[in-house]
Amino acid sequence: MLLLAVLIMMSNHLEEMVSSGRVTGRNPCIVLDSGHGGEDPGKIGVNQAKEKDVNLKIAKKDKRETGEKGMEGRHDKRKGCNAWRSGCRNKKIHDMKARVERINKTMPQAAVSIHQNSYQDAQIHGAQVFYYSHSEEGKRMAEVMQKALLKADEENTRQAKANDTYYLLKRTEVPTIIVECGFLSNPEEAAKLVTPKYQEKLAEAIAEGILACMEN
């Protein structure tokens, strides 16, 4: 399942931002994307957790958190690649193209995509935010979001990082960041990532990061 939540800034907050010049000519909203879905499980954790499931749970909680912080939300669900083209050979690539198309069609202020990380060294852990190296606005957003994520894990020392390989970062026409909430390859972190309590903490941190990105 593909979930794109369109988060619309509340009117009085938007009016203030327009007068300050912080809002561009793009639509006054943020797109929240839940990575992977359908037949694409994403990473598989050491605890057998599927990345797509963790992403979706955090995204849904984040949609609620942003609502409580003054942003309305609506979401679009599609049943994977086949909803876009039947029998495609590379469903993952086609799904990514569909996400990019949807974001570019919406033309929001920015897009935030939620993911989980994995690495061959099981000791590696910590949330990290990625941005396209050629996007100054994306870099600024990533740094603000990275700081906001300390609310979920104050001991996290990872820093926002440029990346030129993520398809979503390269192809979207608006500033986009990818939030890797943690490492499913790390036993301790994987155990936390599947708990509602930690997912709630991450959702709250991401929601605050989104508002901070729009205010800075």
PDB file of C-alpha atoms in Angstrom, residues 1 34-43 49-57 116 184:
ATOM      1  CA  MET A   1       0.000   0.000   0.000  1.00  0.00           C
ATOM      2  CA  SER A  34       5.293   6.259   3.661  1.00  0.00           C
ATOM      3  CA  GLY A  35       8.135   4.390   1.940  1.00  0.00           C
ATOM      4  CA  HIS A  36       7.661   0.992   0.248  1.00  0.00           C
ATOM      5  CA  GLY A  37       4.412  -0.991   0.402  1.00  0.00           C
ATOM      6  CA  GLY A  38       2.405  -3.547  -1.537  1.00  0.00           C
ATOM      7  CA  GLU A  39       4.677  -6.348  -2.728  1.00  0.00           C
ATOM      8  CA  ASP A  40       7.765  -4.336  -1.757  1.00  0.00           C
ATOM      9  CA  PRO A  41       8.452  -4.925   1.958  1.00  0.00           C
ATOM     10  CA  GLY A  42      11.559  -2.756   2.058  1.00  0.00           C
ATOM     11  CA  LYS A  43      14.184  -3.834   4.570  1.00  0.00           C
ATOM     12  CA  ALA A  49       9.857  -6.705  10.981  1.00  0.00           C
ATOM     13  CA  LYS A  50       9.007  -5.388   7.513  1.00  0.00           C
ATOM     14  CA  GLU A  51      10.092  -1.849   6.823  1.00  0.00           C
ATOM     15  CA  LYS A  52       6.871  -1.045   4.939  1.00  0.00           C
ATOM     16  CA  ASP A  53       4.805  -1.862   8.050  1.00  0.00           C
ATOM     17  CA  VAL A  54       6.922   0.278  10.366  1.00  0.00           C
ATOM     18  CA  ASN A  55       6.914   3.158   7.864  1.00  0.00           C
ATOM     19  CA  LEU A  56       3.141   3.096   7.518  1.00  0.00           C
ATOM     20  CA  LYS A  57       2.516   3.005  11.266  1.00  0.00           C
ATOM     21  CA  GLN A 116      13.956   2.528   8.004  1.00  0.00           C
ATOM     22  CA  LEU A 184      16.311  -2.588  11.501  1.00  0.00           C
TER      23      LEU A 184
END
